[in-house]
Amino acid sequence: MASALRLMPSTATRLRFRPRLSFSTAASLFSPPSKAVLYDQHGPPDQVLRVEDVPPVELGERGVCVKMLAAPINPSDINRVQGVYPVRPPLPAAVAGYEGVAQVHAVGPAVTRPLSPGDWVIPSPPSFGTWQTYIVKPEDVWHKVRDDVPVEYAATVTVNPLTALRMLQDFVKLKPGDAVVQNGSTSIVGQCVIQLAKVQGIRTINIIRDRPGSEEAKEKLKQLGADEVFTKSQLDVKNVKSLLGALPEPALGFNCVGGNAASLILKLLRQGGTMVTYGGMSKKPVTVSTSSFIFKDLSLRGFWLQKWMNSDKSEECRTMIDYLLGLVHEGKLKYE
């Protein structure tokens, strides 16, 4: 478990679970015994996480028991375990994990939602505690999703693809032919931005790190639909906009890195453009010149999906999840 966790800042790993049978008494229905990834205090994941047996849980009248099929390990999951994320589950005995896909195992006798054993569901909005084999939560937590897509896409649709979709829709009114620029383009959010923009007829300018394999990374992003992909060193020129060719100056930029990578986005933005920061993987601050504010009239915004989902957006969230999984089914959205 610890080695998998150390891999997560660069790629999403799935936790897969083996099912066991449930049991009931004459009066009550219970979940099967379960295994969970728990922690009692914050700290390095390889030091504080443990796998432990969890006793059966009674469903109650409106409870739904699900069998987890897969759950990702996102950087934010690691941050919660470390204690540095703004929203965290209560301690002790916190169960790790925040999103994932499950199969309905049993439903309480008074459940009114159209949920049946075998249905695929996700917690929507996401919910703490997905790193366990069986979960019992109220029926309104679960959103039924299509089961004709790969399990890894259903497990990961909420956090990263939804972030990409919201950022494309919430800050600048874009029209076909407009352009956006982003750093962190090889991340899952970055890959989703490229493909969701393409569906809308929006062009993308993408910035990646200078590293071995950068040419292969460029080719991969172009296969997804990227219009231009530059390494940071390629943009280290006086007239950076000359590199855009026939592409329009971008109206909107997405920053998940900070530091110099954010400054490159600001250089490329058009007059009156907006940069949205949704991460800070370099742990370096965003530095903005005075001239960027005065002469270019740039706007700086922030986006945190958790805050958006907490603003009574549950139905809108579920509609967008269905839309995203529809694109996956059509072959228009893929990521790794």
Short mmCIF file of N, CA and C in Angstrom, two decimals, residues 157-332:
data_model
loop_
_atom_site.label_atom_id
_atom_site.label_comp_id
_atom_site.label_asym_id
_atom_site.label_seq_id
_atom_site.Cartn_x
_atom_site.Cartn_y
_atom_site.Cartn_z
N VAL A 157 -14.42 9.57 -12.41
CA VAL A 157 -15.09 10.60 -13.21
C VAL A 157 -15.34 11.88 -12.43
N THR A 158 -15.43 11.81 -11.12
CA THR A 158 -15.92 12.96 -10.36
C THR A 158 -14.89 14.05 -10.16
N VAL A 159 -13.72 13.72 -9.64
CA VAL A 159 -12.79 14.76 -9.20
C VAL A 159 -12.10 15.46 -10.37
N ASN A 160 -11.42 14.72 -11.22
CA ASN A 160 -10.60 15.36 -12.25
C ASN A 160 -11.38 15.77 -13.50
N PRO A 161 -12.13 14.88 -14.16
CA PRO A 161 -12.89 15.32 -15.33
C PRO A 161 -13.89 16.42 -15.01
N LEU A 162 -14.52 16.33 -13.85
CA LEU A 162 -15.50 17.36 -13.48
C LEU A 162 -14.82 18.70 -13.24
N THR A 163 -13.62 18.68 -12.68
CA THR A 163 -12.85 19.92 -12.52
C THR A 163 -12.60 20.57 -13.88
N ALA A 164 -12.16 19.76 -14.85
CA ALA A 164 -11.89 20.29 -16.19
C ALA A 164 -13.15 20.89 -16.81
N LEU A 165 -14.26 20.20 -16.69
CA LEU A 165 -15.50 20.68 -17.29
C LEU A 165 -15.97 21.98 -16.65
N ARG A 166 -15.93 22.06 -15.33
CA ARG A 166 -16.38 23.26 -14.66
C ARG A 166 -15.50 24.46 -15.01
N MET A 167 -14.19 24.26 -15.06
CA MET A 167 -13.31 25.39 -15.36
C MET A 167 -13.54 25.92 -16.77
N LEU A 168 -13.85 25.04 -17.71
CA LEU A 168 -14.14 25.49 -19.07
C LEU A 168 -15.45 26.26 -19.15
N GLN A 169 -16.35 26.04 -18.21
CA GLN A 169 -17.69 26.64 -18.30
C GLN A 169 -17.91 27.83 -17.37
N ASP A 170 -17.14 27.95 -16.30
CA ASP A 170 -17.53 28.85 -15.22
C ASP A 170 -16.88 30.23 -15.23
N PHE A 171 -15.84 30.47 -16.02
CA PHE A 171 -15.07 31.70 -15.84
C PHE A 171 -15.10 32.64 -17.03
N VAL A 172 -15.04 32.12 -18.23
CA VAL A 172 -15.05 32.93 -19.44
C VAL A 172 -16.04 32.30 -20.41
N LYS A 173 -16.86 33.11 -21.04
CA LYS A 173 -17.80 32.59 -22.03
C LYS A 173 -17.03 32.33 -23.32
N LEU A 174 -16.71 31.07 -23.55
CA LEU A 174 -15.92 30.69 -24.71
C LEU A 174 -16.85 30.30 -25.86
N LYS A 175 -16.36 30.54 -27.07
CA LYS A 175 -17.11 30.14 -28.25
C LYS A 175 -16.19 29.34 -29.16
N PRO A 176 -16.74 28.55 -30.08
CA PRO A 176 -15.89 27.77 -30.98
C PRO A 176 -14.87 28.65 -31.69
N GLY A 177 -13.64 28.18 -31.73
CA GLY A 177 -12.55 28.95 -32.32
C GLY A 177 -11.70 29.67 -31.31
N ASP A 178 -12.22 29.90 -30.09
CA ASP A 178 -11.42 30.49 -29.02
C ASP A 178 -10.36 29.50 -28.56
N ALA A 179 -9.41 30.02 -27.78
CA ALA A 179 -8.31 29.17 -27.30
C ALA A 179 -8.16 29.30 -25.79
N VAL A 180 -7.67 28.22 -25.19
CA VAL A 180 -7.27 28.22 -23.78
C VAL A 180 -5.83 27.73 -23.70
N VAL A 181 -5.15 28.11 -22.62
CA VAL A 181 -3.77 27.67 -22.40
C VAL A 181 -3.70 27.05 -21.01
N GLN A 182 -2.88 26.02 -20.86
CA GLN A 182 -2.76 25.37 -19.56
C GLN A 182 -1.36 24.81 -19.35
N ASN A 183 -0.96 24.75 -18.07
CA ASN A 183 0.21 23.96 -17.71
C ASN A 183 -0.29 22.67 -17.05
N GLY A 184 0.63 21.80 -16.68
CA GLY A 184 0.20 20.50 -16.14
C GLY A 184 -0.63 19.71 -17.14
N SER A 185 -0.29 19.84 -18.41
CA SER A 185 -1.15 19.30 -19.47
C SER A 185 -1.20 17.78 -19.52
N THR A 186 -0.19 17.10 -18.96
CA THR A 186 -0.21 15.64 -18.97
C THR A 186 -0.99 15.06 -17.80
N SER A 187 -1.42 15.89 -16.86
CA SER A 187 -2.24 15.41 -15.75
C SER A 187 -3.60 14.96 -16.27
N ILE A 188 -4.36 14.27 -15.42
CA ILE A 188 -5.69 13.84 -15.85
C ILE A 188 -6.58 15.04 -16.14
N VAL A 189 -6.52 16.07 -15.30
CA VAL A 189 -7.29 17.28 -15.59
C VAL A 189 -6.85 17.87 -16.92
N GLY A 190 -5.54 17.94 -17.15
CA GLY A 190 -5.03 18.49 -18.40
C GLY A 190 -5.50 17.72 -19.61
N GLN A 191 -5.45 16.39 -19.54
CA GLN A 191 -5.93 15.57 -20.65
C GLN A 191 -7.42 15.79 -20.90
N CYS A 192 -8.17 15.93 -19.82
CA CYS A 192 -9.62 16.16 -19.96
C CYS A 192 -9.91 17.53 -20.56
N VAL A 193 -9.15 18.55 -20.15
CA VAL A 193 -9.33 19.88 -20.73
C VAL A 193 -9.17 19.82 -22.24
N ILE A 194 -8.14 19.14 -22.71
CA ILE A 194 -7.89 19.05 -24.15
C ILE A 194 -9.09 18.46 -24.88
N GLN A 195 -9.60 17.35 -24.37
CA GLN A 195 -10.67 16.63 -25.07
C GLN A 195 -12.03 17.31 -24.92
N LEU A 196 -12.32 17.85 -23.74
CA LEU A 196 -13.59 18.55 -23.56
C LEU A 196 -13.62 19.84 -24.37
N ALA A 197 -12.47 20.51 -24.46
CA ALA A 197 -12.39 21.71 -25.30
C ALA A 197 -12.61 21.35 -26.77
N LYS A 198 -12.01 20.24 -27.20
CA LYS A 198 -12.17 19.81 -28.59
C LYS A 198 -13.63 19.56 -28.93
N VAL A 199 -14.37 18.94 -28.02
CA VAL A 199 -15.79 18.68 -28.24
C VAL A 199 -16.54 19.99 -28.47
N GLN A 200 -16.10 21.07 -27.81
CA GLN A 200 -16.76 22.37 -27.92
C GLN A 200 -16.17 23.25 -29.02
N GLY A 201 -15.19 22.73 -29.76
CA GLY A 201 -14.57 23.52 -30.82
C GLY A 201 -13.58 24.55 -30.31
N ILE A 202 -13.06 24.36 -29.12
CA ILE A 202 -12.11 25.29 -28.51
C ILE A 202 -10.70 24.76 -28.68
N ARG A 203 -9.77 25.63 -29.05
CA ARG A 203 -8.39 25.24 -29.28
C ARG A 203 -7.62 25.22 -27.96
N THR A 204 -6.58 24.41 -27.89
CA THR A 204 -5.79 24.32 -26.65
C THR A 204 -4.30 24.48 -26.92
N ILE A 205 -3.68 25.27 -26.06
CA ILE A 205 -2.23 25.47 -26.05
C ILE A 205 -1.74 24.88 -24.74
N ASN A 206 -0.81 23.96 -24.82
CA ASN A 206 -0.45 23.14 -23.67
C ASN A 206 1.03 23.25 -23.33
N ILE A 207 1.31 23.39 -22.05
CA ILE A 207 2.69 23.53 -21.56
C ILE A 207 3.03 22.30 -20.73
N ILE A 208 4.20 21.70 -21.02
CA ILE A 208 4.66 20.55 -20.25
C ILE A 208 6.08 20.80 -19.76
N ARG A 209 6.54 19.98 -18.84
CA ARG A 209 7.88 20.12 -18.30
C ARG A 209 8.93 19.66 -19.30
N ASP A 210 10.14 20.20 -19.16
CA ASP A 210 11.29 19.67 -19.89
C ASP A 210 11.79 18.45 -19.14
N ARG A 211 11.74 17.30 -19.78
CA ARG A 211 12.17 16.06 -19.14
C ARG A 211 12.36 15.00 -20.21
N PRO A 212 13.07 13.93 -19.90
CA PRO A 212 13.18 12.83 -20.86
C PRO A 212 11.79 12.31 -21.23
N GLY A 213 11.58 12.09 -22.51
CA GLY A 213 10.28 11.62 -22.96
C GLY A 213 9.30 12.72 -23.30
N SER A 214 9.77 13.97 -23.32
CA SER A 214 8.84 15.07 -23.59
C SER A 214 8.27 15.01 -25.01
N GLU A 215 9.05 14.52 -25.96
CA GLU A 215 8.53 14.42 -27.33
C GLU A 215 7.40 13.40 -27.40
N GLU A 216 7.57 12.29 -26.68
CA GLU A 216 6.50 11.29 -26.64
C GLU A 216 5.25 11.86 -25.96
N ALA A 217 5.47 12.66 -24.91
CA ALA A 217 4.34 13.29 -24.23
C ALA A 217 3.60 14.25 -25.16
N LYS A 218 4.36 15.01 -25.95
CA LYS A 218 3.74 15.92 -26.92
C LYS A 218 2.86 15.15 -27.90
N GLU A 219 3.39 14.06 -28.42
CA GLU A 219 2.65 13.28 -29.40
C GLU A 219 1.37 12.70 -28.79
N LYS A 220 1.47 12.24 -27.56
CA LYS A 220 0.29 11.68 -26.89
C LYS A 220 -0.80 12.74 -26.74
N LEU A 221 -0.41 13.95 -26.33
CA LEU A 221 -1.40 15.01 -26.15
C LEU A 221 -2.01 15.44 -27.48
N LYS A 222 -1.21 15.45 -28.53
CA LYS A 222 -1.75 15.81 -29.85
C LYS A 222 -2.72 14.75 -30.35
N GLN A 223 -2.47 13.49 -30.00
CA GLN A 223 -3.42 12.44 -30.37
C GLN A 223 -4.75 12.62 -29.65
N LEU A 224 -4.70 13.22 -28.47
CA LEU A 224 -5.94 13.50 -27.74
C LEU A 224 -6.68 14.71 -28.30
N GLY A 225 -5.99 15.52 -29.12
CA GLY A 225 -6.63 16.68 -29.72
C GLY A 225 -5.97 18.00 -29.42
N ALA A 226 -4.82 18.00 -28.75
CA ALA A 226 -4.12 19.25 -28.45
C ALA A 226 -3.70 19.94 -29.75
N ASP A 227 -3.88 21.26 -29.81
CA ASP A 227 -3.47 22.02 -31.00
C ASP A 227 -1.98 22.33 -30.98
N GLU A 228 -1.48 22.77 -29.84
CA GLU A 228 -0.05 23.04 -29.69
C GLU A 228 0.41 22.54 -28.32
N VAL A 229 1.63 22.00 -28.29
CA VAL A 229 2.23 21.56 -27.03
C VAL A 229 3.66 22.09 -26.99
N PHE A 230 4.01 22.81 -25.94
CA PHE A 230 5.34 23.38 -25.78
C PHE A 230 5.94 22.93 -24.46
N THR A 231 7.25 22.72 -24.47
CA THR A 231 7.95 22.58 -23.19
C THR A 231 8.21 23.99 -22.65
N LYS A 232 8.49 24.07 -21.37
CA LYS A 232 8.73 25.37 -20.75
C LYS A 232 9.90 26.08 -21.42
N SER A 233 10.95 25.34 -21.78
CA SER A 233 12.13 25.98 -22.39
C SER A 233 11.81 26.55 -23.76
N GLN A 234 10.90 25.95 -24.49
CA GLN A 234 10.52 26.48 -25.80
C GLN A 234 9.84 27.84 -25.69
N LEU A 235 9.24 28.10 -24.56
CA LEU A 235 8.54 29.37 -24.36
C LEU A 235 9.43 30.44 -23.76
N ASP A 236 10.70 30.11 -23.56
CA ASP A 236 11.65 31.07 -22.99
C ASP A 236 12.23 31.94 -24.10
N VAL A 237 11.35 32.69 -24.75
CA VAL A 237 11.73 33.59 -25.84
C VAL A 237 11.09 34.95 -25.57
N LYS A 238 11.63 35.98 -26.20
CA LYS A 238 11.14 37.33 -25.94
C LYS A 238 9.71 37.51 -26.43
N ASN A 239 9.44 37.11 -27.67
CA ASN A 239 8.11 37.26 -28.24
C ASN A 239 7.41 35.91 -28.22
N VAL A 240 6.91 35.53 -27.05
CA VAL A 240 6.36 34.19 -26.90
C VAL A 240 5.11 33.98 -27.75
N LYS A 241 4.37 35.04 -28.01
CA LYS A 241 3.14 34.88 -28.78
C LYS A 241 3.39 34.58 -30.25
N SER A 242 4.62 34.82 -30.70
CA SER A 242 4.95 34.49 -32.09
C SER A 242 4.91 32.99 -32.34
N LEU A 243 4.98 32.21 -31.26
CA LEU A 243 4.95 30.75 -31.40
C LEU A 243 3.55 30.22 -31.67
N LEU A 244 2.54 31.05 -31.49
CA LEU A 244 1.18 30.57 -31.62
C LEU A 244 0.73 30.41 -33.06
N GLY A 245 1.43 31.03 -34.00
CA GLY A 245 1.04 30.93 -35.39
C GLY A 245 -0.35 31.47 -35.62
N ALA A 246 -1.21 30.64 -36.23
CA ALA A 246 -2.57 31.08 -36.55
C ALA A 246 -3.54 30.94 -35.38
N LEU A 247 -3.08 30.39 -34.28
CA LEU A 247 -3.97 30.24 -33.13
C LEU A 247 -4.27 31.60 -32.50
N PRO A 248 -5.49 31.81 -32.05
CA PRO A 248 -5.80 33.08 -31.38
C PRO A 248 -5.15 33.14 -30.00
N GLU A 249 -4.93 34.36 -29.52
CA GLU A 249 -4.43 34.50 -28.15
C GLU A 249 -5.48 33.94 -27.20
N PRO A 250 -5.07 33.15 -26.23
CA PRO A 250 -6.06 32.52 -25.35
C PRO A 250 -6.74 33.51 -24.42
N ALA A 251 -8.03 33.30 -24.22
CA ALA A 251 -8.81 34.13 -23.30
C ALA A 251 -8.77 33.58 -21.88
N LEU A 252 -8.41 32.31 -21.75
CA LEU A 252 -8.51 31.63 -20.47
C LEU A 252 -7.31 30.72 -20.28
N GLY A 253 -6.78 30.69 -19.06
CA GLY A 253 -5.65 29.83 -18.75
C GLY A 253 -5.89 29.05 -17.47
N PHE A 254 -5.34 27.83 -17.41
CA PHE A 254 -5.49 26.98 -16.23
C PHE A 254 -4.11 26.67 -15.66
N ASN A 255 -3.94 26.96 -14.38
CA ASN A 255 -2.66 26.76 -13.71
C ASN A 255 -2.80 25.78 -12.56
N CYS A 256 -2.02 24.69 -12.61
CA CYS A 256 -2.00 23.75 -11.48
C CYS A 256 -0.59 23.56 -10.95
N VAL A 257 0.35 24.40 -11.40
CA VAL A 257 1.76 24.21 -11.05
C VAL A 257 2.27 25.35 -10.19
N GLY A 258 2.04 26.60 -10.62
CA GLY A 258 2.59 27.75 -9.91
C GLY A 258 3.97 28.11 -10.42
N GLY A 259 4.61 29.07 -9.76
CA GLY A 259 5.97 29.47 -10.13
C GLY A 259 6.05 29.96 -11.56
N ASN A 260 7.16 29.63 -12.23
CA ASN A 260 7.40 30.09 -13.59
C ASN A 260 6.37 29.54 -14.57
N ALA A 261 5.87 28.34 -14.31
CA ALA A 261 4.87 27.75 -15.20
C ALA A 261 3.60 28.59 -15.24
N ALA A 262 3.26 29.23 -14.13
CA ALA A 262 2.10 30.13 -14.11
C ALA A 262 2.42 31.43 -14.86
N SER A 263 3.64 31.91 -14.72
CA SER A 263 4.04 33.14 -15.41
C SER A 263 3.96 32.98 -16.92
N LEU A 264 4.27 31.79 -17.42
CA LEU A 264 4.18 31.54 -18.86
C LEU A 264 2.73 31.66 -19.35
N ILE A 265 1.80 31.19 -18.56
CA ILE A 265 0.39 31.34 -18.93
C ILE A 265 0.01 32.81 -19.01
N LEU A 266 0.45 33.59 -18.04
CA LEU A 266 0.13 35.02 -18.03
C LEU A 266 0.70 35.72 -19.26
N LYS A 267 1.88 35.31 -19.71
CA LYS A 267 2.48 35.91 -20.91
C LYS A 267 1.64 35.62 -22.15
N LEU A 268 1.04 34.44 -22.20
CA LEU A 268 0.30 34.04 -23.39
C LEU A 268 -1.13 34.56 -23.43
N LEU A 269 -1.69 34.91 -22.29
CA LEU A 269 -3.08 35.36 -22.26
C LEU A 269 -3.28 36.66 -23.04
N ARG A 270 -4.43 36.78 -23.64
CA ARG A 270 -4.75 37.99 -24.38
C ARG A 270 -5.15 39.10 -23.41
N GLN A 271 -5.28 40.31 -23.94
CA GLN A 271 -5.75 41.45 -23.15
C GLN A 271 -7.08 41.10 -22.48
N GLY A 272 -7.13 41.32 -21.15
CA GLY A 272 -8.36 41.04 -20.43
C GLY A 272 -8.59 39.57 -20.13
N GLY A 273 -7.56 38.75 -20.34
CA GLY A 273 -7.70 37.31 -20.11
C GLY A 273 -7.76 36.95 -18.63
N THR A 274 -8.10 35.70 -18.38
CA THR A 274 -8.28 35.20 -17.01
C THR A 274 -7.45 33.93 -16.81
N MET A 275 -6.71 33.89 -15.70
CA MET A 275 -6.01 32.66 -15.31
C MET A 275 -6.68 32.08 -14.07
N VAL A 276 -7.03 30.80 -14.15
CA VAL A 276 -7.66 30.09 -13.04
C VAL A 276 -6.63 29.13 -12.44
N THR A 277 -6.39 29.26 -11.16
CA THR A 277 -5.46 28.36 -10.46
C THR A 277 -6.27 27.33 -9.69
N TYR A 278 -5.95 26.04 -9.94
CA TYR A 278 -6.66 24.96 -9.25
C TYR A 278 -5.71 24.00 -8.56
N GLY A 279 -4.42 24.31 -8.59
CA GLY A 279 -3.43 23.46 -7.92
C GLY A 279 -2.11 24.19 -7.82
N GLY A 280 -1.19 23.60 -7.08
CA GLY A 280 0.13 24.20 -6.91
C GLY A 280 1.20 23.14 -6.72
N MET A 281 1.35 22.28 -7.72
CA MET A 281 2.21 21.12 -7.57
C MET A 281 3.67 21.47 -7.33
N SER A 282 4.12 22.63 -7.82
CA SER A 282 5.52 23.02 -7.60
C SER A 282 5.74 23.58 -6.20
N LYS A 283 4.65 23.90 -5.50
CA LYS A 283 4.69 24.54 -4.18
C LYS A 283 5.38 25.91 -4.23
N LYS A 284 5.38 26.51 -5.43
CA LYS A 284 5.93 27.85 -5.60
C LYS A 284 4.78 28.83 -5.82
N PRO A 285 4.91 30.05 -5.34
CA PRO A 285 3.80 31.00 -5.44
C PRO A 285 3.58 31.49 -6.87
N VAL A 286 2.39 31.99 -7.11
CA VAL A 286 2.08 32.65 -8.37
C VAL A 286 2.52 34.10 -8.24
N THR A 287 3.44 34.52 -9.08
CA THR A 287 3.96 35.88 -9.06
C THR A 287 3.48 36.62 -10.30
N VAL A 288 2.88 37.77 -10.09
CA VAL A 288 2.30 38.53 -11.20
C VAL A 288 2.93 39.91 -11.24
N SER A 289 3.36 40.31 -12.43
CA SER A 289 3.94 41.65 -12.57
C SER A 289 2.85 42.71 -12.50
N THR A 290 3.23 43.89 -12.07
CA THR A 290 2.28 45.00 -12.01
C THR A 290 1.72 45.31 -13.39
N SER A 291 2.57 45.22 -14.41
CA SER A 291 2.13 45.54 -15.77
C SER A 291 1.05 44.58 -16.26
N SER A 292 1.07 43.33 -15.77
CA SER A 292 0.04 42.38 -16.18
C SER A 292 -1.34 42.84 -15.73
N PHE A 293 -1.40 43.48 -14.57
CA PHE A 293 -2.67 43.99 -14.09
C PHE A 293 -3.04 45.31 -14.77
N ILE A 294 -2.07 46.21 -14.87
CA ILE A 294 -2.39 47.56 -15.36
C ILE A 294 -2.59 47.57 -16.87
N PHE A 295 -1.63 47.03 -17.61
CA PHE A 295 -1.65 47.17 -19.07
C PHE A 295 -2.38 46.03 -19.78
N LYS A 296 -2.40 44.84 -19.18
CA LYS A 296 -3.11 43.73 -19.82
C LYS A 296 -4.47 43.47 -19.18
N ASP A 297 -4.71 44.07 -18.02
CA ASP A 297 -6.01 43.92 -17.35
C ASP A 297 -6.36 42.45 -17.12
N LEU A 298 -5.38 41.67 -16.68
CA LEU A 298 -5.60 40.25 -16.45
C LEU A 298 -6.34 40.02 -15.13
N SER A 299 -7.09 38.95 -15.09
CA SER A 299 -7.81 38.55 -13.88
C SER A 299 -7.27 37.22 -13.38
N LEU A 300 -7.14 37.10 -12.07
CA LEU A 300 -6.69 35.86 -11.45
C LEU A 300 -7.82 35.30 -10.60
N ARG A 301 -8.16 34.04 -10.82
CA ARG A 301 -9.23 33.39 -10.08
C ARG A 301 -8.72 32.05 -9.53
N GLY A 302 -9.48 31.51 -8.61
CA GLY A 302 -9.16 30.19 -8.07
C GLY A 302 -10.36 29.28 -8.22
N PHE A 303 -10.09 27.97 -8.30
CA PHE A 303 -11.19 27.01 -8.38
C PHE A 303 -10.89 25.82 -7.49
N TRP A 304 -11.88 25.46 -6.66
CA TRP A 304 -11.80 24.28 -5.80
C TRP A 304 -13.11 23.53 -5.96
N LEU A 305 -13.05 22.34 -6.53
CA LEU A 305 -14.26 21.58 -6.82
C LEU A 305 -15.09 21.32 -5.58
N GLN A 306 -14.43 21.07 -4.46
CA GLN A 306 -15.14 20.80 -3.21
C GLN A 306 -16.09 21.95 -2.86
N LYS A 307 -15.62 23.17 -3.00
CA LYS A 307 -16.46 24.33 -2.69
C LYS A 307 -17.63 24.42 -3.65
N TRP A 308 -17.37 24.15 -4.92
CA TRP A 308 -18.45 24.21 -5.91
C TRP A 308 -19.52 23.18 -5.58
N MET A 309 -19.12 21.97 -5.22
CA MET A 309 -20.09 20.91 -4.94
C MET A 309 -20.84 21.16 -3.64
N ASN A 310 -20.24 21.91 -2.73
CA ASN A 310 -20.91 22.21 -1.47
C ASN A 310 -21.97 23.29 -1.60
N SER A 311 -22.07 23.91 -2.77
CA SER A 311 -23.02 25.02 -2.96
C SER A 311 -24.32 24.52 -3.59
N ASP A 312 -24.83 23.40 -3.06
CA ASP A 312 -26.12 22.85 -3.48
C ASP A 312 -26.15 22.57 -4.98
N LYS A 313 -25.13 21.88 -5.46
CA LYS A 313 -25.03 21.58 -6.88
C LYS A 313 -25.19 20.08 -7.16
N SER A 314 -25.82 19.35 -6.26
CA SER A 314 -25.84 17.90 -6.38
C SER A 314 -26.49 17.42 -7.68
N GLU A 315 -27.62 17.99 -8.06
CA GLU A 315 -28.28 17.53 -9.28
C GLU A 315 -27.49 17.92 -10.52
N GLU A 316 -26.95 19.13 -10.52
CA GLU A 316 -26.11 19.56 -11.65
C GLU A 316 -24.88 18.68 -11.75
N CYS A 317 -24.30 18.34 -10.60
CA CYS A 317 -23.13 17.47 -10.57
C CYS A 317 -23.45 16.12 -11.21
N ARG A 318 -24.59 15.55 -10.87
CA ARG A 318 -24.96 14.24 -11.40
C ARG A 318 -25.24 14.30 -12.90
N THR A 319 -25.83 15.38 -13.35
CA THR A 319 -26.07 15.55 -14.79
C THR A 319 -24.74 15.59 -15.55
N MET A 320 -23.77 16.30 -15.00
CA MET A 320 -22.47 16.41 -15.66
C MET A 320 -21.72 15.09 -15.63
N ILE A 321 -21.86 14.33 -14.56
CA ILE A 321 -21.23 13.01 -14.50
C ILE A 321 -21.79 12.11 -15.59
N ASP A 322 -23.10 12.14 -15.78
CA ASP A 322 -23.71 11.35 -16.85
C ASP A 322 -23.19 11.79 -18.22
N TYR A 323 -23.04 13.10 -18.40
CA TYR A 323 -22.51 13.64 -19.66
C TYR A 323 -21.08 13.15 -19.89
N LEU A 324 -20.25 13.22 -18.87
CA LEU A 324 -18.85 12.81 -19.01
C LEU A 324 -18.73 11.32 -19.31
N LEU A 325 -19.50 10.50 -18.62
CA LEU A 325 -19.45 9.06 -18.89
C LEU A 325 -20.02 8.74 -20.27
N GLY A 326 -20.94 9.58 -20.75
CA GLY A 326 -21.42 9.42 -22.12
C GLY A 326 -20.30 9.66 -23.13
N LEU A 327 -19.47 10.67 -22.87
CA LEU A 327 -18.32 10.93 -23.74
C LEU A 327 -17.33 9.77 -23.69
N VAL A 328 -17.14 9.20 -22.51
CA VAL A 328 -16.26 8.03 -22.40
C VAL A 328 -16.81 6.89 -23.26
N HIS A 329 -18.10 6.65 -23.16
CA HIS A 329 -18.73 5.58 -23.94
C HIS A 329 -18.58 5.81 -25.44
N GLU A 330 -18.63 7.08 -25.86
CA GLU A 330 -18.51 7.41 -27.28
C GLU A 330 -17.07 7.44 -27.76
N GLY A 331 -16.12 7.26 -26.85
CA GLY A 331 -14.71 7.30 -27.22
C GLY A 331 -14.15 8.70 -27.36
N LYS A 332 -14.86 9.71 -26.84
CA LYS A 332 -14.43 11.10 -26.95
C LYS A 332 -13.68 11.59 -25.72
#
